[in-house]
């Protein structure tokens, strides 16, 4: 290397706030629309919640523009309010996109 | 990569143009300056519109230096938050054309883009793409931008600085072939990016007065004189630059600092409050980067410039991120060194960071209180992040000499 490379183009960081706004803008920009789920998908979620609510399940959820996957055991199903409670947070049922089938081979019907 | 094509996109009179657009005025024709009229005459002029620049108003000056004989000059009060938001909006436009890796945000109104990898996708020349991006910026925000195009960051930047603003479409494209005809005639040598007054004198002493001289000087001698920078200067003068936008350079944070110029002269006994507020503010940032600090530094400038001031630092017994501990050290410095004179400038900084892993217990402090205090400050930080910095302050913020509320309404020391 015969010069300082990107080091010489280091921004003059007079405004710490600029980075905050850039990060927020990028976060907002990369948000996606909530994916639609099919009727089959919905009935699959329904069936797993009914049959396997005591197991540790893998959930795929949509939250604030982003998709997340996590494993968890359901603490409480709050059906009147359409919420599923886990140990220290809850997820609205409408935000669940998929639950991995704990017994995939049995599900072929 | 050989097929790099670099854009430098720079907003023309950024703050002033935004204020023009907000007032429904043409940013190229309106006579507008951005400066805080509530402050003293010596306050800085943040931005001068293009029309005023053309009339000879210096682009960087103080309010007292502005010409008084322009009757329809508009004084706009800075609105920093809006400017920073607009700046992010413009970067968001760039992101519609290139990926995040190929953008380097250089300042609030200037970014580098490597569009080389995208030319095939857009099926157009760099010049056409530049025109498209500039038009999009103008349509969406009403602001005028200039664009320098080059095979590397340096040539693009120089093309933008030297030529783009004079061209009709505000675009200048330079290639390696243009180096002898466009880069070498630049005079004086301090016009070149990266050469400041100090270097001008040193280069002049070697008999180098123009970019041409520099490009034809002995490379070995330059390296001998200036080290790595010598080679860089030589390369720049020949239109070469090895920097790659994708190789982002992230400096290791070595310290945090905070400074302010007080709005009036402060007496010595008013200062502890100011120092406490500044400690609080800087410590929030310290906890945000999740580090402990080992060394604090205090700078005081007296109102009478001739009397100077002082700058001293001291090591802490144990690394910490607790406000009261840091405040104690800063007050120690203040009480030891400060004379009884009116004060105008203050600066504090934290350096010598260490990770927040294990802590050495001290015989002189109580672990339980320290832990409680840290918990409390963490909670306060959370409240402030959620509800704004003025949502919770010390009661002392209501006193006359406090500056904290005022400062919370500022960005970069100017009005939000």
Coordinates of C-alpha atoms in Angstrom, one line a residue:
Chain A
X1 CA 0.0 0.0 0.0
X2 CA 1.4 3.3 -1.0
X3 CA -1.0 5.6 0.5
X4 CA -3.4 5.9 3.4
X5 CA -6.4 4.4 1.5
X6 CA -9.8 5.2 2.9
X7 CA -8.2 6.7 6.0
X8 CA -7.7 9.9 4.2
X9 CA -11.3 10.1 3.3
X10 CA -12.4 9.9 6.9
X11 CA -15.4 12.2 7.3
X12 CA -15.0 15.2 9.4
X13 CA -17.5 14.1 12.0
X14 CA -18.8 17.4 13.4
X15 CA -22.3 16.0 13.7
X16 CA -22.7 12.9 15.8
X17 CA -26.4 13.2 15.1
X18 CA -25.9 12.6 11.4
X19 CA -25.1 8.9 11.9
X20 CA -28.2 8.4 14.1
X21 CA -30.4 9.8 11.4
X22 CA -28.7 7.7 8.7
X23 CA -29.1 4.6 10.7
X24 CA -32.8 5.3 11.3
X25 CA -33.3 6.1 7.5
X26 CA -31.6 2.8 6.5
X27 CA -33.7 0.9 9.1
X28 CA -36.9 2.5 7.7
X29 CA -35.8 2.0 4.1
X30 CA -35.2 -1.7 4.4
X31 CA -38.6 -2.4 5.9
X32 CA -40.8 -4.8 4.0
X33 CA -44.6 -5.2 3.8
X34 CA -46.1 -7.9 5.8
X35 CA -46.3 -11.0 3.7
X36 CA -49.7 -12.4 3.1
X37 CA -50.3 -15.9 4.3
X38 CA -52.4 -18.4 2.5
X39 CA -55.4 -20.2 3.9
X40 CA -53.4 -23.5 4.1
X41 CA -50.7 -21.7 6.0
X42 CA -53.2 -20.3 8.4
X43 CA -54.8 -23.7 9.0
X44 CA -51.4 -25.2 9.5
X45 CA -50.6 -22.6 12.2
X46 CA -54.0 -23.3 13.7
X47 CA -53.4 -27.0 13.8
X48 CA -49.9 -26.8 15.3
X49 CA -51.1 -24.4 18.0
X50 CA -53.9 -26.8 18.9
X51 CA -51.9 -30.0 18.9
X52 CA -48.4 -28.9 19.9
X53 CA -48.8 -26.0 22.2
X54 CA -46.7 -27.7 24.9
X55 CA -43.7 -28.2 22.7
X56 CA -40.8 -25.9 22.0
X57 CA -41.7 -24.5 18.6
X58 CA -39.9 -22.5 15.9
X59 CA -41.9 -19.4 15.0
X60 CA -41.4 -17.1 12.1
X61 CA -42.9 -13.7 12.8
X62 CA -43.2 -10.3 11.3
X63 CA -42.3 -7.3 13.5
X64 CA -42.0 -3.6 12.5
X65 CA -41.1 -4.3 8.9
X66 CA -38.7 -7.2 9.5
X67 CA -38.9 -11.0 9.7
X68 CA -37.6 -12.8 12.7
X69 CA -37.3 -16.5 13.6
X70 CA -37.1 -17.7 17.2
X71 CA -37.7 -20.8 19.3
X72 CA -39.9 -20.7 22.3
X73 CA -42.4 -22.5 24.5
X74 CA -45.9 -21.0 24.8
X75 CA -46.7 -19.8 28.3
X76 CA -50.3 -18.8 27.6
X77 CA -52.7 -18.6 24.7
X78 CA -54.8 -15.4 25.0
X79 CA -57.4 -16.1 22.4
X80 CA -59.9 -13.3 23.2
X81 CA -57.1 -10.7 22.6
X82 CA -55.4 -12.7 19.8
X83 CA -52.1 -12.9 21.6
X84 CA -49.6 -15.6 22.4
X85 CA -47.6 -15.1 25.6
X86 CA -44.0 -16.4 25.9
X87 CA -41.9 -16.1 29.0
X88 CA -41.2 -12.4 28.8
X89 CA -42.9 -11.1 25.7
X90 CA -46.0 -11.6 23.7
X91 CA -46.7 -11.9 19.9
X92 CA -50.1 -10.9 18.3
X93 CA -51.4 -14.0 16.5
X94 CA -51.8 -12.0 13.2
X95 CA -48.0 -11.4 13.1
X96 CA -47.2 -15.2 13.1
X97 CA -46.3 -16.2 9.5
X98 CA -45.3 -19.8 10.1
X99 CA -44.5 -22.4 12.7
X100 CA -42.2 -25.2 11.9
X101 CA -44.1 -28.5 12.0
X102 CA -42.7 -30.6 14.9
X103 CA -43.9 -33.8 13.2
X104 CA -43.5 -33.1 9.5
X105 CA -44.0 -36.7 8.4
X106 CA -47.4 -37.0 10.0
X107 CA -48.7 -33.9 8.4
X108 CA -49.1 -35.4 5.0
X109 CA -52.8 -36.0 4.9
Chain B
X1 CA -10.7 -2.8 -9.6
X2 CA -9.9 -1.2 -12.9
X3 CA -13.5 -0.3 -13.7
X4 CA -14.3 1.9 -10.8
X5 CA -16.3 4.9 -11.7
X6 CA -16.6 7.3 -8.7
X7 CA -19.2 10.0 -8.3
X8 CA -18.8 12.8 -5.8
X9 CA -22.2 14.4 -5.2
X10 CA -22.1 17.6 -3.3
X11 CA -25.1 19.8 -2.4
X12 CA -24.8 23.4 -3.5
X13 CA -25.1 25.7 -0.4
X14 CA -26.9 23.0 1.4
X15 CA -28.4 24.7 4.4
X16 CA -29.2 27.9 2.6
X17 CA -30.8 26.0 -0.3
X18 CA -33.0 24.1 2.1
X19 CA -34.2 27.4 3.7
X20 CA -34.9 28.8 0.2
X21 CA -37.0 25.8 -0.7
X22 CA -38.9 26.0 2.6
X23 CA -39.7 29.6 1.8
X24 CA -40.7 28.8 -1.8
X25 CA -37.7 30.7 -3.2
X26 CA -35.4 29.7 -6.0
X27 CA -32.2 28.4 -4.3
X28 CA -30.0 29.7 -7.1
X29 CA -31.5 33.2 -7.1
X30 CA -32.5 34.0 -3.5
X31 CA -30.2 36.1 -1.3
X32 CA -30.3 34.1 1.9
X33 CA -27.8 33.4 4.8
X34 CA -28.3 30.9 7.5
X35 CA -27.2 32.4 10.9
X36 CA -28.6 32.6 14.3
X37 CA -29.6 36.3 14.7
X38 CA -30.3 35.8 18.4
X39 CA -26.6 35.3 19.0
X40 CA -23.7 37.8 19.1
X41 CA -22.3 39.5 15.9
X42 CA -19.3 37.1 16.1
X43 CA -21.5 34.1 15.5
X44 CA -20.8 31.9 12.5
X45 CA -22.6 32.1 9.2
X46 CA -23.5 28.5 8.5
X47 CA -24.3 28.8 4.9
X48 CA -24.6 31.4 2.1
X49 CA -26.8 31.0 -0.9
X50 CA -25.3 30.7 -4.4
X51 CA -26.6 34.1 -5.5
X52 CA -24.8 35.8 -2.6
X53 CA -21.6 33.8 -3.2
X54 CA -21.7 35.1 -6.7
X55 CA -21.9 38.7 -5.3
X56 CA -18.7 38.1 -3.4
X57 CA -20.0 37.2 0.0
X58 CA -17.4 34.7 1.5
X59 CA -19.0 31.3 2.0
X60 CA -17.4 30.9 5.5
X61 CA -17.6 34.0 7.6
X62 CA -19.0 35.5 10.8
X63 CA -22.2 37.6 10.9
X64 CA -20.3 40.9 11.4
X65 CA -18.4 40.3 8.2
X66 CA -21.6 40.2 6.0
X67 CA -22.0 43.2 3.7
X68 CA -24.6 45.6 5.1
X69 CA -25.5 47.1 1.7
X70 CA -27.7 44.3 0.4
X71 CA -31.2 45.4 1.2
X72 CA -33.2 42.2 0.4
X73 CA -30.9 39.8 2.2
X74 CA -32.8 37.1 4.2
X75 CA -31.6 35.9 7.6
X76 CA -32.7 32.3 8.3
X77 CA -32.3 30.8 11.7
X78 CA -30.6 27.4 11.6
X79 CA -32.8 24.3 11.8
X80 CA -30.2 21.6 12.2
X81 CA -32.6 18.7 12.7
X82 CA -34.3 19.5 9.4
X83 CA -30.9 19.7 7.6
X84 CA -29.8 16.3 9.0
X85 CA -33.1 14.7 8.0
X86 CA -32.8 16.1 4.4
X87 CA -29.2 14.8 4.3
X88 CA -30.5 11.3 5.2
X89 CA -33.2 11.7 2.5
X90 CA -30.6 12.4 -0.1
X91 CA -28.5 9.4 1.0
X92 CA -31.7 7.4 0.7
X93 CA -32.0 8.5 -2.9
X94 CA -28.5 7.2 -3.6
X95 CA -29.5 3.9 -2.0
X96 CA -32.1 3.6 -4.8
X97 CA -29.3 3.5 -7.3
X98 CA -26.3 1.7 -5.6
X99 CA -25.8 -0.6 -2.6
X100 CA -24.9 0.6 0.8
X101 CA -21.3 -0.8 0.4
X102 CA -20.7 1.5 -2.5
X103 CA -21.6 4.7 -0.7
X104 CA -19.2 6.7 1.4
X105 CA -20.9 9.5 3.3
X106 CA -18.2 12.1 3.5
X107 CA -20.1 15.0 5.2
X108 CA -23.6 16.2 5.7
X109 CA -23.8 17.4 2.1
X110 CA -21.3 15.3 0.3
X111 CA -21.1 11.6 -0.6
X112 CA -18.9 9.3 -2.7
X113 CA -20.6 6.7 -4.8
X114 CA -18.9 3.9 -6.8
X115 CA -21.2 3.3 -9.8
X116 CA -18.7 1.2 -11.8
X117 CA -20.4 -2.1 -10.9
X118 CA -23.9 -0.8 -11.9
X119 CA -23.2 0.7 -15.3
X120 CA -24.2 -2.5 -17.1
X121 CA -27.4 -2.7 -15.1
X122 CA -28.5 0.8 -16.0
X123 CA -27.2 0.6 -19.6
X124 CA -26.0 4.2 -19.7
X125 CA -22.9 6.3 -19.5
X126 CA -21.7 7.7 -16.1
X127 CA -22.6 11.2 -17.3
X128 CA -26.2 10.1 -18.0
X129 CA -26.5 8.4 -14.7
X130 CA -25.2 11.4 -12.9
X131 CA -27.7 13.6 -14.7
X132 CA -30.5 11.2 -13.7
X133 CA -29.5 11.2 -10.0
X134 CA -29.1 15.0 -9.9
X135 CA -32.5 15.4 -11.5
X136 CA -34.1 13.0 -9.0
X137 CA -32.6 15.0 -6.1
X138 CA -34.0 18.2 -7.6
X139 CA -37.4 16.8 -8.3
X140 CA -37.8 15.3 -4.9
X141 CA -36.2 17.9 -2.7
X142 CA -35.9 21.0 -4.8
X143 CA -32.2 21.2 -4.1
X144 CA -29.3 21.6 -6.6
X145 CA -26.4 19.2 -6.4
X146 CA -23.1 19.1 -8.3
X147 CA -21.3 15.9 -9.4
X148 CA -17.7 15.1 -10.1
X149 CA -17.0 11.9 -12.0
X150 CA -13.6 10.3 -12.0
X151 CA -11.8 6.9 -12.1
X152 CA -10.9 7.3 -8.4
X153 CA -12.0 9.2 -5.4
X154 CA -9.4 11.9 -5.7
X155 CA -9.9 12.8 -9.3
X156 CA -13.7 12.8 -8.8
X157 CA -13.4 15.1 -5.8
X158 CA -11.1 17.5 -7.7
X159 CA -13.4 17.5 -10.8
X160 CA -16.3 18.4 -8.5
X161 CA -14.3 21.1 -6.6
X162 CA -12.8 22.7 -9.6
X163 CA -15.0 22.3 -12.5
X164 CA -18.5 21.0 -11.8
X165 CA -20.0 24.2 -10.3
X166 CA -19.0 26.1 -13.5
X167 CA -20.6 23.7 -15.9
X168 CA -24.1 24.2 -17.1
X169 CA -25.4 20.8 -15.9
X170 CA -23.2 20.9 -12.8
X171 CA -21.4 17.7 -13.9
X172 CA -17.7 17.4 -14.5
X173 CA -16.1 14.2 -15.8
X174 CA -12.3 13.8 -15.5
X175 CA -10.2 10.9 -16.7
X176 CA -6.5 10.0 -16.5
X177 CA -6.1 11.7 -19.9
X178 CA -7.3 14.9 -18.4
X179 CA -4.5 15.0 -15.7
X180 CA -2.0 17.1 -17.7
X181 CA -4.6 19.5 -19.1
X182 CA -6.9 19.9 -16.1
X183 CA -5.1 18.8 -12.9
X184 CA -1.7 20.2 -13.5
X185 CA -2.6 23.8 -14.2
X186 CA -4.4 24.2 -10.9
X187 CA -3.0 27.2 -9.1
X188 CA -2.1 27.9 -6.4
X189 CA -1.2 24.5 -5.1
X190 CA -3.3 25.0 -1.9
X191 CA -6.4 24.7 -4.1
X192 CA -5.7 21.0 -4.4
X193 CA -7.7 18.8 -1.9
X194 CA -5.5 17.8 1.0
X195 CA -2.9 20.6 0.8
X196 CA -3.3 23.1 3.5
X197 CA -1.3 26.2 4.4
X198 CA 1.4 24.3 6.3
X199 CA 2.1 22.0 3.4
X200 CA 2.1 24.8 1.0
X201 CA 5.0 26.5 2.8
X202 CA 6.9 23.2 3.0
X203 CA 6.4 22.5 -0.7
X204 CA 7.3 26.0 -1.7
X205 CA 10.5 25.6 0.2
X206 CA 11.3 22.7 -2.1
X207 CA 10.6 24.8 -5.1
X208 CA 7.2 23.3 -5.7
X209 CA 4.6 26.0 -6.6
X210 CA 2.2 24.2 -8.9
X211 CA 0.6 20.8 -9.2
X212 CA 2.7 20.3 -12.3
X213 CA 5.9 20.9 -10.2
X214 CA 4.6 18.4 -7.7
X215 CA 3.8 15.7 -10.3
X216 CA 7.3 16.1 -11.8
X217 CA 9.2 16.2 -8.5
X218 CA 11.3 13.3 -7.3
X219 CA 9.0 10.8 -5.7
X220 CA 11.9 9.5 -3.5
X221 CA 12.7 12.9 -2.2
X222 CA 9.1 13.5 -1.3
X223 CA 8.9 10.2 0.6
X224 CA 12.1 11.1 2.3
X225 CA 10.7 14.5 3.4
X226 CA 7.1 13.6 4.2
X227 CA 7.0 9.9 4.6
X228 CA 3.8 8.1 3.5
X229 CA 2.1 11.5 2.9
X230 CA 4.9 12.4 0.5
X231 CA 4.0 9.5 -1.7
X232 CA 0.3 10.3 -1.4
X233 CA 0.9 13.9 -2.5
X234 CA 2.9 12.6 -5.5
X235 CA 0.2 10.1 -6.4
X236 CA -2.5 12.8 -6.1
X237 CA -0.6 15.2 -8.3
X238 CA -0.5 12.4 -10.9
X239 CA -4.2 11.8 -10.5
X240 CA -3.8 8.5 -8.7
X241 CA -5.6 7.3 -5.6
X242 CA -5.8 3.8 -4.2
X243 CA -8.6 4.3 -1.8
X244 CA -11.6 1.9 -2.3
X245 CA -15.0 2.8 -1.1
X246 CA -15.8 -0.8 -0.1
X247 CA -12.7 -0.9 2.2
X248 CA -14.4 1.1 4.9
X249 CA -12.1 2.5 7.5
X250 CA -13.6 2.6 11.0
X251 CA -11.4 4.4 13.5
X252 CA -11.0 2.9 16.9
X253 CA -12.7 5.3 19.3
X254 CA -10.0 6.6 21.6
X255 CA -12.0 9.1 23.4
X256 CA -15.1 11.2 23.7
X257 CA -15.2 14.9 24.1
X258 CA -17.7 17.7 24.6
X259 CA -17.1 21.4 24.5
X260 CA -19.1 24.6 24.5
X261 CA -18.7 28.3 24.2
X262 CA -20.8 30.0 26.9
X263 CA -23.3 32.7 25.9
X264 CA -21.9 35.1 28.5
X265 CA -19.0 35.4 30.9
X266 CA -19.4 32.9 33.8
X267 CA -18.0 33.4 37.3
X268 CA -15.9 30.7 38.8
X269 CA -18.6 29.7 41.3
X270 CA -21.2 29.2 38.5
X271 CA -18.9 26.7 36.8
X272 CA -19.5 23.5 38.9
X273 CA -23.1 23.4 37.6
X274 CA -21.9 23.7 34.0
X275 CA -19.3 21.0 34.6
X276 CA -21.9 18.7 36.2
X277 CA -24.2 19.1 33.2
X278 CA -21.5 18.4 30.7
X279 CA -20.3 15.4 32.7
X280 CA -23.9 14.0 32.6
X281 CA -24.1 14.5 28.9
X282 CA -20.8 13.0 28.0
X283 CA -21.3 10.1 30.4
X284 CA -24.5 9.1 28.6
X285 CA -22.4 8.8 25.5
X286 CA -19.8 6.8 27.4
X287 CA -22.4 4.3 28.6
X288 CA -23.8 4.1 25.1
X289 CA -20.4 2.8 23.7
X290 CA -20.4 0.5 26.8
X291 CA -16.9 1.4 28.0
X292 CA -15.2 2.5 31.2
X293 CA -13.0 5.5 31.2
X294 CA -9.6 5.8 32.9
X295 CA -8.6 9.4 32.3
X296 CA -10.5 12.7 32.3
X297 CA -9.4 15.9 30.8
X298 CA -10.6 19.5 31.4
X299 CA -10.1 22.6 29.3
X300 CA -11.1 26.1 30.5
X301 CA -10.7 29.2 28.4
X302 CA -11.0 32.6 30.1
X303 CA -13.2 35.3 28.7
X304 CA -10.2 37.5 28.0
X305 CA -8.4 35.6 25.3
X306 CA -5.1 37.1 26.3
X307 CA -5.3 35.4 29.7
X308 CA -5.6 32.1 28.0
X309 CA -6.8 29.2 30.1
X310 CA -5.6 25.8 30.9
X311 CA -5.9 22.2 29.9
X312 CA -5.1 19.4 32.4
X313 CA -5.9 15.7 32.7
X314 CA -5.9 13.2 35.5
X315 CA -6.0 9.4 35.8
X316 CA -8.8 7.8 37.8
X317 CA -8.1 5.3 40.5
X318 CA -10.5 2.8 39.0
X319 CA -12.0 2.9 35.6
X320 CA -15.7 3.9 35.7
X321 CA -18.7 5.1 33.8
X322 CA -20.5 6.6 36.8
X323 CA -21.4 10.3 36.6
X324 CA -20.5 11.2 40.2
X325 CA -17.1 9.6 40.1
X326 CA -16.2 11.3 36.9
X327 CA -17.6 14.6 38.1
X328 CA -15.4 14.3 41.2
X329 CA -12.2 14.0 39.1
X330 CA -13.3 16.9 36.9
X331 CA -14.0 19.1 39.9
X332 CA -10.6 18.1 41.3
X333 CA -8.9 19.4 38.2
X334 CA -11.1 22.5 38.2
X335 CA -10.4 23.4 41.9
X336 CA -6.7 22.8 41.5
X337 CA -6.1 24.8 38.4
X338 CA -8.9 27.3 37.9
X339 CA -8.1 31.0 38.7
X340 CA -10.8 33.5 39.7
X341 CA -11.4 34.9 36.2
X342 CA -14.5 35.2 34.0
X343 CA -14.8 32.0 31.9
X344 CA -16.1 31.7 28.3
X345 CA -15.1 28.3 27.0
X346 CA -15.2 24.8 28.5
X347 CA -14.3 21.4 27.2
X348 CA -14.2 18.0 28.9
X349 CA -13.1 14.7 27.5
X350 CA -12.8 11.1 28.5
X351 CA -9.9 8.9 27.2
X352 CA -8.1 5.7 27.9
X353 CA -11.1 3.4 27.6
X354 CA -11.3 -0.1 29.0
X355 CA -13.9 -2.9 28.6
X356 CA -16.6 -3.2 31.2
X357 CA -15.7 -6.7 32.2
X358 CA -14.2 -7.4 35.5
X359 CA -13.7 -4.5 37.9
X360 CA -10.9 -4.2 40.5
X361 CA -12.7 -3.5 43.8
X362 CA -11.4 -0.6 45.7
X363 CA -11.0 -0.3 49.5
X364 CA -12.3 3.2 49.4
X365 CA -15.6 2.7 47.7
X366 CA -18.8 0.8 48.4
X367 CA -19.6 -1.7 45.7
X368 CA -23.3 -1.7 46.5
X369 CA -23.8 2.1 46.1
X370 CA -21.8 2.0 42.9
X371 CA -23.9 -0.7 41.4
X372 CA -27.1 1.0 42.5
X373 CA -25.9 4.3 41.0
X374 CA -25.0 2.6 37.7
X375 CA -28.4 1.0 37.6
X376 CA -30.1 4.3 38.2
X377 CA -28.2 6.1 35.5
X378 CA -28.9 3.3 33.0
X379 CA -32.6 3.7 33.8
X380 CA -32.3 7.5 33.3
X381 CA -30.6 6.9 29.9
X382 CA -33.5 4.7 28.9
X383 CA -36.0 7.3 29.8
X384 CA -34.1 10.0 27.9
X385 CA -33.8 7.8 24.8
X386 CA -37.5 7.1 24.8
X387 CA -39.0 10.5 25.7
X388 CA -36.3 13.0 24.7
X389 CA -33.4 14.4 26.5
X390 CA -35.4 17.2 28.2
X391 CA -37.9 14.7 29.7
X392 CA -35.8 14.3 32.8
X393 CA -33.1 16.7 34.0
X394 CA -31.5 17.8 37.3
X395 CA -33.5 20.4 39.2
X396 CA -30.5 22.7 38.7
X397 CA -31.6 22.9 35.0
X398 CA -34.1 25.5 36.2
X399 CA -31.4 27.8 37.5
X400 CA -30.2 30.9 35.7
X401 CA -26.7 29.7 34.9
X402 CA -27.8 26.3 33.5
X403 CA -27.2 25.7 29.8
X404 CA -28.4 22.1 29.6
X405 CA -32.0 22.7 28.3
X406 CA -30.7 25.1 25.7
X407 CA -28.1 22.6 24.6
X408 CA -30.6 19.8 24.3
X409 CA -32.3 21.9 21.7
X410 CA -29.2 22.0 19.6
X411 CA -27.5 19.8 17.1
X412 CA -23.8 20.3 16.6
X413 CA -24.0 23.5 18.7
X414 CA -26.7 25.1 16.5
X415 CA -30.4 25.4 16.8
X416 CA -32.3 22.1 16.2

